[in-house]
């Protein structure tokens, strides 16, 4: 074994959570070791140039959106933004219709003439009255009715999660808002964009601080015992940390197939969802996101699966109960804070992960200042 590595803090995972924590520590004069088992920083937000020069998102399309000016400004110190508003279409009944469901989706699907003024009344007439919203199916039929559920949500959700919407927490399908107007953007947050030169450049600039030391392609368990630290922030899977002592938490993974086409444009929108056709859930055309000019275009096909890297915590009742047991163990871990999508077994957008990273770092700094 080599000599002990000594740092004020140790951050496991170089995703947006870990990189934010590390940067805040570093700027307060603390030394930080950031460890990741992958060969790159940025976690699932990582992007890279493919052999055709197109910047692709290796772990699926990542669009930055937030209402937090604090997060926007913090990340804005490490990147310029391309002011990009994300649009998604769903391929339903051989039409490409706007999703989230808006006035135009309804009118084109049913060939009727709902207006923003009549949309609420229309949806009230088709939605199912429910006393309790117990699952993701309820979350959709209670707001949009059974037909929209069947055409846009039922099969997509089954493909995406491998289990029916009836077994999934309402919050999953509630992530898709309803637009009572013609707004066809996927998100409506005040700040939206893509790092102008890519996520990777942004994370490289975050990591470029004399107090931050990166150790890549190294697993937490292999290095444990070789690092001395005052505090540890762990953003890997919480069940793995505890050696799966209560059993494995459910994670859904994805397999991406990237294909380059020698044509200027491949599809109408950056992302097309296929709820009812094919085994993939969606296709993403990256040039429409990055704004690059090139002679060809690269598209990813996204196949959900159970094996592979943990991408999405699966919010079923069983998993929540199991997570609660790990969370109890986590409270007893003394100098370890569990954070991020995997550490807290929660769906987190990038902005929420960044905000959480800032909060965690500041709390630890305060705590250690007062000792
Ligand atoms: P991660 O990015 O998962 O980083 C954790 C890191 O820890 C990984 O790099 C991993 O290798 C490392 N690690 C784990 N265990 C160990 C270990 N034992 N030893 C060493 N290293 C370890 N958010 C948005 O805001 N907008 C979007 O459009 C969006 N699209 C998404 C699309 C997809 C397909 C997915 C899966 C997620 C999307 N997200 C999006 C969410 C976004 O990916 C997360 O918010 C973000 O990745 C969370 O960052 P994190 O640091 O918590 O976790
Ligand atoms: N969803 C769906 N049809 C769609 C888009 C989304 O049924 O066309 C459901 C699906 O269950 C998905 C959830 O809504 O997991 C949340 O969608 P979101 O786009 O937020 O998923 P993510 O970007 O996290 O993959």
Short mmCIF file of C-alpha atoms and ligand atoms in Angstrom, two decimals:
data_model
loop_
_atom_site.label_atom_id
_atom_site.label_comp_id
_atom_site.label_asym_id
_atom_site.label_seq_id
_atom_site.Cartn_x
_atom_site.Cartn_y
_atom_site.Cartn_z
CA UNK A 1 0.00 0.00 0.00
CA UNK A 2 1.24 3.49 -0.87
CA UNK A 3 1.59 6.42 1.51
CA UNK A 4 -1.59 7.84 3.04
CA UNK A 5 -3.26 10.58 0.99
CA UNK A 6 -4.35 13.46 3.23
CA UNK A 7 -7.15 15.86 2.33
CA UNK A 8 -9.60 18.03 4.21
CA UNK A 9 -12.47 16.39 2.30
CA UNK A 10 -13.03 13.34 0.17
CA UNK A 11 -15.73 13.40 -2.51
CA UNK A 12 -16.72 10.10 -4.11
CA UNK A 13 -18.25 10.63 -7.56
CA UNK A 14 -17.31 13.36 -10.05
CA UNK A 15 -20.87 14.02 -11.25
CA UNK A 16 -22.49 17.43 -10.94
CA UNK A 17 -23.18 16.83 -7.24
CA UNK A 18 -19.59 15.85 -6.41
CA UNK A 19 -18.00 18.52 -8.60
CA UNK A 20 -20.11 21.25 -7.02
CA UNK A 21 -19.27 20.10 -3.50
CA UNK A 22 -15.58 19.95 -4.41
CA UNK A 23 -15.52 23.41 -5.97
CA UNK A 24 -17.20 25.05 -2.97
CA UNK A 25 -14.75 23.35 -0.61
CA UNK A 26 -11.78 24.32 -2.76
CA UNK A 27 -12.80 27.97 -2.92
CA UNK A 28 -12.96 28.02 0.87
CA UNK A 29 -9.33 26.95 1.01
CA UNK A 30 -9.97 23.26 1.68
CA UNK A 31 -8.12 20.48 -0.10
CA UNK A 32 -10.36 17.91 -1.78
CA UNK A 33 -9.85 14.51 -3.33
CA UNK A 34 -12.48 13.74 -6.00
CA UNK A 35 -12.66 10.08 -6.94
CA UNK A 36 -14.56 8.44 -9.78
CA UNK A 37 -14.54 4.92 -11.10
CA UNK A 38 -15.17 6.14 -14.62
CA UNK A 39 -12.41 7.50 -16.86
CA UNK A 40 -14.02 10.95 -17.05
CA UNK A 41 -15.56 13.59 -14.80
CA UNK A 42 -19.13 14.91 -15.16
CA UNK A 43 -20.98 11.71 -14.24
CA UNK A 44 -24.06 11.16 -16.37
CA UNK A 45 -23.90 14.72 -17.73
CA UNK A 46 -20.69 13.87 -19.59
CA UNK A 47 -20.52 14.69 -23.30
CA UNK A 48 -17.89 13.96 -25.93
CA UNK A 49 -17.16 14.38 -29.65
CA UNK A 50 -17.88 11.31 -31.75
CA UNK A 51 -15.79 10.34 -34.80
CA UNK A 52 -17.94 12.62 -36.97
CA UNK A 53 -17.24 15.65 -34.81
CA UNK A 54 -20.72 15.75 -33.29
CA UNK A 55 -20.89 16.39 -29.56
CA UNK A 56 -23.05 13.62 -28.14
CA UNK A 57 -24.33 13.00 -24.63
CA UNK A 58 -23.00 9.56 -23.81
CA UNK A 59 -25.57 8.94 -21.06
CA UNK A 60 -28.62 10.47 -22.76
CA UNK A 61 -29.80 13.96 -23.66
CA UNK A 62 -29.09 16.48 -20.90
CA UNK A 63 -30.78 19.84 -21.08
CA UNK A 64 -29.98 22.31 -18.35
CA UNK A 65 -33.01 24.11 -16.93
CA UNK A 66 -33.58 25.89 -13.64
CA UNK A 67 -35.47 28.61 -11.85
CA UNK A 68 -32.54 29.12 -9.52
CA UNK A 69 -30.49 32.14 -10.47
CA UNK A 70 -27.93 31.04 -7.90
CA UNK A 71 -27.32 27.75 -9.74
CA UNK A 72 -27.38 29.38 -13.18
CA UNK A 73 -24.83 31.97 -12.09
CA UNK A 74 -22.63 29.44 -10.28
CA UNK A 75 -22.36 27.16 -13.33
CA UNK A 76 -22.14 30.23 -15.55
CA UNK A 77 -18.74 30.92 -14.01
CA UNK A 78 -17.47 27.79 -15.77
CA UNK A 79 -19.29 28.02 -19.08
CA UNK A 80 -20.99 30.32 -21.50
CA UNK A 81 -24.52 29.19 -22.35
CA UNK A 82 -26.17 28.44 -25.64
CA UNK A 83 -29.69 29.74 -25.05
CA UNK A 84 -31.55 26.67 -26.11
CA UNK A 85 -35.22 25.83 -25.50
CA UNK A 86 -35.86 22.10 -25.66
CA UNK A 87 -38.72 20.67 -27.74
CA UNK A 88 -39.95 17.09 -27.85
CA UNK A 89 -42.51 15.41 -30.13
CA UNK A 90 -44.31 12.13 -29.55
CA UNK A 91 -44.98 9.86 -32.50
CA UNK A 92 -48.62 8.90 -32.02
CA UNK A 93 -51.02 7.61 -34.67
CA UNK A 94 -48.43 8.40 -37.33
CA UNK A 95 -48.30 12.07 -36.30
CA UNK A 96 -45.53 13.98 -34.52
CA UNK A 97 -47.40 15.73 -31.71
CA UNK A 98 -46.11 18.14 -29.07
CA UNK A 99 -45.35 16.70 -25.65
CA UNK A 100 -46.04 17.96 -22.92
CA UNK A 101 -49.68 17.80 -23.96
CA UNK A 102 -50.80 21.27 -25.03
CA UNK A 103 -53.71 22.79 -26.94
CA UNK A 104 -52.18 21.83 -30.30
CA UNK A 105 -51.63 18.22 -29.22
CA UNK A 106 -55.33 17.86 -28.43
CA UNK A 107 -56.51 19.64 -31.57
CA UNK A 108 -54.31 17.69 -33.94
CA UNK A 109 -55.01 14.34 -32.29
CA UNK A 110 -58.80 14.71 -32.25
CA UNK A 111 -59.26 17.25 -35.04
CA UNK A 112 -61.13 19.63 -32.76
CA UNK A 113 -60.67 23.30 -31.92
CA UNK A 114 -59.88 23.71 -28.24
CA UNK A 115 -58.40 27.10 -27.32
CA UNK A 116 -56.33 28.22 -24.34
CA UNK A 117 -59.58 29.62 -22.93
CA UNK A 118 -61.41 26.28 -23.20
CA UNK A 119 -58.54 23.84 -22.48
CA UNK A 120 -59.24 23.54 -18.73
CA UNK A 121 -62.94 22.83 -19.34
CA UNK A 122 -62.05 20.34 -22.06
CA UNK A 123 -59.65 18.44 -19.80
CA UNK A 124 -62.19 18.47 -16.97
CA UNK A 125 -64.64 16.77 -19.34
CA UNK A 126 -62.24 13.93 -20.22
CA UNK A 127 -60.27 13.43 -17.00
CA UNK A 128 -61.23 10.77 -14.46
CA UNK A 129 -62.36 12.03 -11.05
CA UNK A 130 -60.22 10.34 -8.40
CA UNK A 131 -60.26 10.80 -4.63
CA UNK A 132 -56.69 9.63 -4.23
CA UNK A 133 -53.86 9.60 -6.76
CA UNK A 134 -52.10 6.36 -5.91
CA UNK A 135 -49.77 5.83 -8.85
CA UNK A 136 -48.50 7.21 -12.15
CA UNK A 137 -51.55 5.98 -14.10
CA UNK A 138 -53.83 7.88 -11.71
CA UNK A 139 -51.60 10.93 -12.08
CA UNK A 140 -52.26 10.95 -15.83
CA UNK A 141 -55.90 9.85 -16.07
CA UNK A 142 -56.83 12.25 -13.26
CA UNK A 143 -55.53 15.18 -15.30
CA UNK A 144 -55.77 14.10 -18.95
CA UNK A 145 -58.16 11.14 -19.17
CA UNK A 146 -57.78 7.52 -20.24
CA UNK A 147 -57.34 8.02 -24.00
CA UNK A 148 -54.34 10.35 -23.65
CA UNK A 149 -52.93 7.98 -21.04
CA UNK A 150 -53.28 5.02 -23.41
CA UNK A 151 -51.74 6.84 -26.38
CA UNK A 152 -48.89 8.78 -24.78
CA UNK A 153 -48.06 7.34 -21.35
CA UNK A 154 -49.09 3.72 -20.86
CA UNK A 155 -46.63 1.98 -23.17
CA UNK A 156 -43.83 4.52 -22.86
CA UNK A 157 -43.87 4.07 -19.09
CA UNK A 158 -43.92 0.29 -19.41
CA UNK A 159 -40.93 0.42 -21.77
CA UNK A 160 -39.05 2.96 -19.69
CA UNK A 161 -39.49 1.27 -16.31
CA UNK A 162 -40.22 -2.37 -17.19
CA UNK A 163 -43.26 -2.29 -14.90
CA UNK A 164 -46.74 -0.82 -15.39
CA UNK A 165 -47.53 2.78 -14.41
CA UNK A 166 -49.90 1.39 -11.74
CA UNK A 167 -46.82 0.26 -9.76
CA UNK A 168 -44.94 3.53 -10.04
CA UNK A 169 -45.14 6.56 -7.76
CA UNK A 170 -47.33 9.40 -9.13
CA UNK A 171 -44.37 11.80 -9.14
CA UNK A 172 -42.84 10.04 -12.18
CA UNK A 173 -45.56 10.91 -14.68
CA UNK A 174 -46.30 14.16 -12.86
CA UNK A 175 -42.91 15.33 -14.11
CA UNK A 176 -44.62 15.95 -17.44
CA UNK A 177 -46.66 19.13 -17.03
CA UNK A 178 -49.85 20.05 -18.91
CA UNK A 179 -49.84 23.18 -21.01
CA UNK A 180 -53.10 25.07 -21.18
CA UNK A 181 -51.73 27.11 -24.08
CA UNK A 182 -49.63 26.56 -27.23
CA UNK A 183 -46.27 26.56 -25.46
CA UNK A 184 -44.46 23.59 -27.03
CA UNK A 185 -41.31 23.73 -24.91
CA UNK A 186 -40.47 20.68 -22.79
CA UNK A 187 -39.48 22.85 -19.82
CA UNK A 188 -40.75 26.23 -18.74
CA UNK A 189 -38.00 27.26 -16.31
CA UNK A 190 -36.66 30.79 -16.47
CA UNK A 191 -33.10 29.71 -17.28
CA UNK A 192 -32.52 27.03 -19.93
CA UNK A 193 -29.50 26.19 -22.00
CA UNK A 194 -26.63 23.98 -23.00
CA UNK A 195 -23.02 24.73 -22.08
CA UNK A 196 -21.78 26.40 -25.26
CA UNK A 197 -18.66 24.25 -25.48
CA UNK A 198 -20.21 21.22 -23.82
CA UNK A 199 -20.64 19.83 -20.31
CA UNK A 200 -17.19 18.31 -20.34
CA UNK A 201 -15.47 21.69 -20.76
CA UNK A 202 -17.67 23.12 -18.00
CA UNK A 203 -16.67 20.36 -15.58
CA UNK A 204 -13.01 20.64 -16.54
CA UNK A 205 -13.12 24.30 -15.61
CA UNK A 206 -14.84 23.47 -12.31
CA UNK A 207 -12.12 20.96 -11.54
CA UNK A 208 -9.30 23.35 -12.44
CA UNK A 209 -8.47 24.56 -8.93
CA UNK A 210 -5.23 24.02 -7.06
CA UNK A 211 -7.10 22.52 -4.09
CA UNK A 212 -8.88 19.87 -6.17
CA UNK A 213 -7.15 16.59 -6.87
CA UNK A 214 -8.86 14.17 -9.28
CA UNK A 215 -8.42 10.43 -9.12
CA UNK A 216 -10.21 8.66 -11.98
CA UNK A 217 -10.77 5.00 -12.74
CA UNK A 218 -10.56 4.29 -9.04
CA UNK A 219 -13.26 2.65 -6.98
CA UNK A 220 -14.14 3.88 -3.50
CA UNK A 221 -13.69 0.47 -1.90
CA UNK A 222 -10.25 0.01 -3.46
CA UNK A 223 -8.93 3.30 -2.11
CA UNK A 224 -10.66 3.25 1.28
CA UNK A 225 -8.01 2.98 3.95
CA UNK A 226 -5.50 4.97 1.89
CA UNK A 227 -7.15 8.35 2.40
CA UNK A 228 -7.24 10.52 5.53
CA UNK A 229 -9.98 13.14 5.61
CA UNK A 230 -12.20 15.19 7.91
CA UNK A 231 -15.39 14.65 5.96
CA UNK A 232 -16.60 12.37 3.17
CA UNK A 233 -19.33 13.13 0.62
CA UNK A 234 -20.42 9.95 -1.11
CA UNK A 235 -22.46 10.23 -4.32
CA UNK A 236 -22.33 6.57 -5.39
CA UNK A 237 -25.19 4.09 -4.88
CA UNK A 238 -26.10 3.93 -1.19
CA UNK A 239 -26.88 0.19 -1.26
CA UNK A 240 -23.45 -0.54 -2.71
CA UNK A 241 -21.77 1.47 0.07
CA UNK A 242 -23.39 -0.83 2.64
CA UNK A 243 -22.49 -3.96 0.64
CA UNK A 244 -26.17 -4.54 -0.17
CA UNK A 245 -26.73 -5.68 3.41
CA UNK A 246 -30.53 -5.22 3.17
CA UNK A 247 -30.74 -6.27 -0.49
CA UNK A 248 -30.35 -4.43 -3.79
CA UNK A 249 -32.25 -1.26 -4.58
CA UNK A 250 -33.93 -1.25 -7.99
CA UNK A 251 -32.27 0.86 -10.68
CA UNK A 252 -33.27 1.16 -14.30
CA UNK A 253 -30.49 1.39 -16.84
CA UNK A 254 -30.30 2.46 -20.47
CA UNK A 255 -28.47 1.21 -23.54
CA UNK A 256 -27.68 3.77 -26.22
CA UNK A 257 -27.15 3.00 -29.88
CA UNK A 258 -25.56 5.92 -31.74
CA UNK A 259 -25.92 6.14 -35.52
CA UNK A 260 -24.53 8.78 -37.86
CA UNK A 261 -26.50 9.78 -40.94
CA UNK A 262 -25.01 11.66 -43.89
CA UNK A 263 -27.85 14.14 -44.04
CA UNK A 264 -28.43 17.65 -42.77
CA UNK A 265 -31.37 16.81 -40.56
CA UNK A 266 -32.84 13.54 -39.27
CA UNK A 267 -36.02 14.45 -37.43
CA UNK A 268 -38.34 17.36 -36.75
CA UNK A 269 -37.43 17.92 -33.10
CA UNK A 270 -34.30 17.34 -30.99
CA UNK A 271 -36.06 14.44 -29.32
CA UNK A 272 -38.85 12.22 -30.66
CA UNK A 273 -40.64 9.92 -28.21
CA UNK A 274 -42.06 6.61 -29.43
CA UNK A 275 -44.60 5.52 -26.84
CA UNK A 276 -46.19 2.73 -28.89
CA UNK A 277 -43.67 1.73 -31.57
CA UNK A 278 -40.28 0.00 -31.43
CA UNK A 279 -38.35 -1.13 -28.38
CA UNK A 280 -36.52 2.15 -27.91
CA UNK A 281 -38.28 4.97 -26.08
CA UNK A 282 -36.84 7.94 -27.92
CA UNK A 283 -34.43 9.18 -30.54
CA UNK A 284 -32.22 12.21 -29.93
CA UNK A 285 -30.56 14.24 -32.66
CA UNK A 286 -27.61 15.92 -30.93
CA UNK A 287 -26.83 18.64 -33.47
CA UNK A 288 -30.25 20.13 -32.81
CA UNK A 289 -29.23 20.44 -29.16
CA UNK A 290 -25.64 21.60 -29.58
CA UNK A 291 -26.34 23.87 -32.57
CA UNK A 292 -23.30 22.51 -34.41
CA UNK A 293 -22.92 22.85 -38.17
CA UNK A 294 -21.70 19.63 -39.79
CA UNK A 295 -22.08 17.54 -42.91
CA UNK A 296 -23.77 14.71 -41.05
CA UNK A 297 -25.94 14.20 -37.98
CA UNK A 298 -25.73 11.73 -35.08
CA UNK A 299 -28.79 10.20 -33.46
CA UNK A 300 -29.09 8.02 -30.36
CA UNK A 301 -31.69 5.32 -29.85
CA UNK A 302 -32.45 4.72 -26.19
CA UNK A 303 -33.24 1.19 -24.97
CA UNK A 304 -34.24 0.86 -21.29
CA UNK A 305 -32.89 -2.24 -19.53
CA UNK A 306 -32.27 -3.71 -16.09
CA UNK A 307 -28.57 -4.39 -16.43
CA UNK A 308 -25.83 -1.78 -16.73
CA UNK A 309 -24.97 1.42 -14.89
CA UNK A 310 -27.59 2.56 -12.38
CA UNK A 311 -29.39 5.49 -14.06
CA UNK A 312 -32.82 5.86 -12.53
CA UNK A 313 -33.90 4.91 -9.01
CA UNK A 314 -37.19 3.01 -9.52
CA UNK A 315 -39.77 4.64 -7.24
CA UNK A 316 -41.90 1.67 -6.18
CA UNK A 317 -43.18 1.15 -2.62
CA UNK A 318 -40.78 -1.79 -2.08
CA UNK A 319 -37.76 0.26 -3.13
CA UNK A 320 -38.79 3.18 -0.95
CA UNK A 321 -39.08 0.87 2.07
CA UNK A 322 -35.70 -0.66 1.35
CA UNK A 323 -34.13 2.77 0.88
CA UNK A 324 -35.56 3.85 4.27
CA UNK A 325 -33.50 1.08 5.90
CA UNK A 326 -30.31 2.26 4.18
CA UNK A 327 -31.13 5.85 5.12
CA UNK A 328 -31.28 4.75 8.79
CA UNK A 329 -27.84 3.17 8.45
CA UNK A 330 -26.57 6.31 6.74
CA UNK A 331 -27.49 8.43 9.77
CA UNK A 332 -25.12 6.33 11.86
CA UNK A 333 -22.17 6.76 9.50
CA UNK A 334 -20.72 9.75 11.33
CA UNK A 335 -18.46 11.62 8.95
CA UNK A 336 -20.21 10.53 5.72
CA UNK A 337 -22.83 12.57 3.86
CA UNK A 338 -24.77 10.65 1.20
CA UNK A 339 -25.74 12.84 -1.72
CA UNK A 340 -26.78 13.01 -5.35
CA UNK A 341 -29.05 10.84 -7.41
CA UNK A 342 -27.51 7.56 -6.30
CA UNK A 343 -26.52 8.48 -2.75
CA UNK A 344 -29.99 9.69 -1.82
CA UNK A 345 -31.83 7.34 -4.22
CA UNK A 346 -33.89 10.15 -5.70
CA UNK A 347 -34.72 11.56 -9.10
CA UNK A 348 -32.72 14.79 -9.24
CA UNK A 349 -32.37 17.18 -12.13
CA UNK A 350 -28.96 18.75 -12.64
CA UNK A 351 -29.96 22.03 -11.04
CA UNK A 352 -31.32 20.31 -7.93
CA UNK A 353 -28.14 18.22 -7.68
CA UNK A 354 -26.01 21.37 -7.96
CA UNK A 355 -28.08 23.21 -5.36
CA UNK A 356 -27.84 20.24 -3.02
CA UNK A 357 -24.07 20.10 -3.56
CA UNK A 358 -23.71 23.75 -2.56
CA UNK A 359 -25.87 23.25 0.53
CA UNK A 360 -23.97 20.15 1.66
CA UNK A 361 -20.56 21.78 1.25
CA UNK A 362 -21.63 24.90 3.14
CA UNK A 363 -23.16 22.86 5.96
CA UNK A 364 -20.01 20.80 6.38
CA UNK A 365 -17.81 23.88 6.31
CA UNK A 366 -19.95 25.50 9.01
CA UNK A 367 -19.99 22.35 11.08
CA UNK A 368 -16.25 21.94 11.00
CA UNK A 369 -15.65 25.63 11.66
CA UNK A 370 -17.60 25.38 14.90
CA UNK A 371 -15.82 22.31 16.27
P1 LIG B 1 -24.02 10.97 -11.35
O1 LIG B 1 -23.97 11.87 -12.53
O2 LIG B 1 -24.60 9.61 -11.52
O3 LIG B 1 -22.55 10.86 -10.79
C1 LIG B 1 -22.16 9.89 -9.82
C2 LIG B 1 -20.73 9.49 -10.12
O4 LIG B 1 -20.25 8.66 -9.05
C3 LIG B 1 -20.57 8.68 -11.39
O5 LIG B 1 -19.66 9.32 -12.27
C4 LIG B 1 -20.04 7.33 -10.92
O6 LIG B 1 -19.10 6.74 -11.81
C5 LIG B 1 -19.41 7.67 -9.59
N1 LIG B 1 -19.36 6.56 -8.65
C6 LIG B 1 -20.40 5.84 -8.19
N2 LIG B 1 -19.99 4.92 -7.32
C7 LIG B 1 -18.65 5.04 -7.23
C8 LIG B 1 -17.64 4.35 -6.49
N3 LIG B 1 -17.94 3.34 -5.66
N4 LIG B 1 -16.35 4.72 -6.64
C9 LIG B 1 -16.03 5.74 -7.49
N5 LIG B 1 -16.95 6.43 -8.19
C10 LIG B 1 -18.24 6.08 -8.07
N6 LIG B 1 -31.16 16.35 -15.58
C11 LIG B 1 -31.50 17.57 -16.06
O7 LIG B 1 -31.47 18.56 -15.32
N7 LIG B 1 -31.87 17.74 -17.39
C12 LIG B 1 -31.93 16.69 -18.24
O8 LIG B 1 -32.27 16.87 -19.42
C13 LIG B 1 -31.59 15.40 -17.77
N8 LIG B 1 -31.64 14.34 -18.60
C14 LIG B 1 -31.30 13.11 -18.14
C15 LIG B 1 -31.34 12.03 -19.02
C16 LIG B 1 -30.98 10.77 -18.59
C17 LIG B 1 -31.03 9.63 -19.55
C18 LIG B 1 -30.59 10.57 -17.23
C19 LIG B 1 -30.23 9.20 -16.74
C20 LIG B 1 -30.56 11.63 -16.34
C21 LIG B 1 -30.92 12.91 -16.78
N9 LIG B 1 -30.85 14.02 -15.94
C22 LIG B 1 -31.20 15.26 -16.41
C23 LIG B 1 -30.41 13.91 -14.53
C24 LIG B 1 -28.92 14.10 -14.35
O9 LIG B 1 -28.22 13.06 -15.01
C25 LIG B 1 -28.62 14.07 -12.85
O10 LIG B 1 -29.22 15.19 -12.23
C26 LIG B 1 -27.15 14.12 -12.52
O11 LIG B 1 -26.41 13.18 -13.26
C27 LIG B 1 -26.96 13.86 -11.05
O12 LIG B 1 -25.61 13.95 -10.77
P2 LIG B 1 -24.95 13.11 -9.60
O13 LIG B 1 -23.61 13.73 -9.40
O14 LIG B 1 -25.85 13.06 -8.41
O15 LIG B 1 -24.84 11.62 -10.14
N1 LIG B 2 -43.53 9.70 -20.09
C1 LIG B 2 -44.40 9.05 -20.95
N2 LIG B 2 -44.47 9.44 -22.26
C2 LIG B 2 -43.70 10.42 -22.76
C3 LIG B 2 -42.80 11.08 -21.89
C4 LIG B 2 -42.73 10.69 -20.56
O1 LIG B 2 -45.10 8.12 -20.54
O2 LIG B 2 -43.80 10.74 -23.96
C5 LIG B 2 -43.49 9.28 -18.67
C6 LIG B 2 -42.47 8.15 -18.43
O3 LIG B 2 -42.96 7.32 -17.40
C7 LIG B 2 -41.25 8.91 -17.97
C8 LIG B 2 -41.89 10.03 -17.13
O4 LIG B 2 -43.09 10.37 -17.86
O5 LIG B 2 -40.39 8.11 -17.22
C9 LIG B 2 -41.03 11.24 -16.94
O6 LIG B 2 -40.58 11.72 -18.20
P1 LIG B 2 -39.24 12.52 -18.35
O7 LIG B 2 -39.16 13.06 -19.71
O8 LIG B 2 -39.09 13.46 -17.20
O9 LIG B 2 -38.19 11.34 -18.19
P2 LIG B 2 -36.59 11.41 -18.18
O10 LIG B 2 -36.17 12.64 -18.87
O11 LIG B 2 -36.24 11.38 -16.75
O12 LIG B 2 -36.23 10.17 -18.91
#
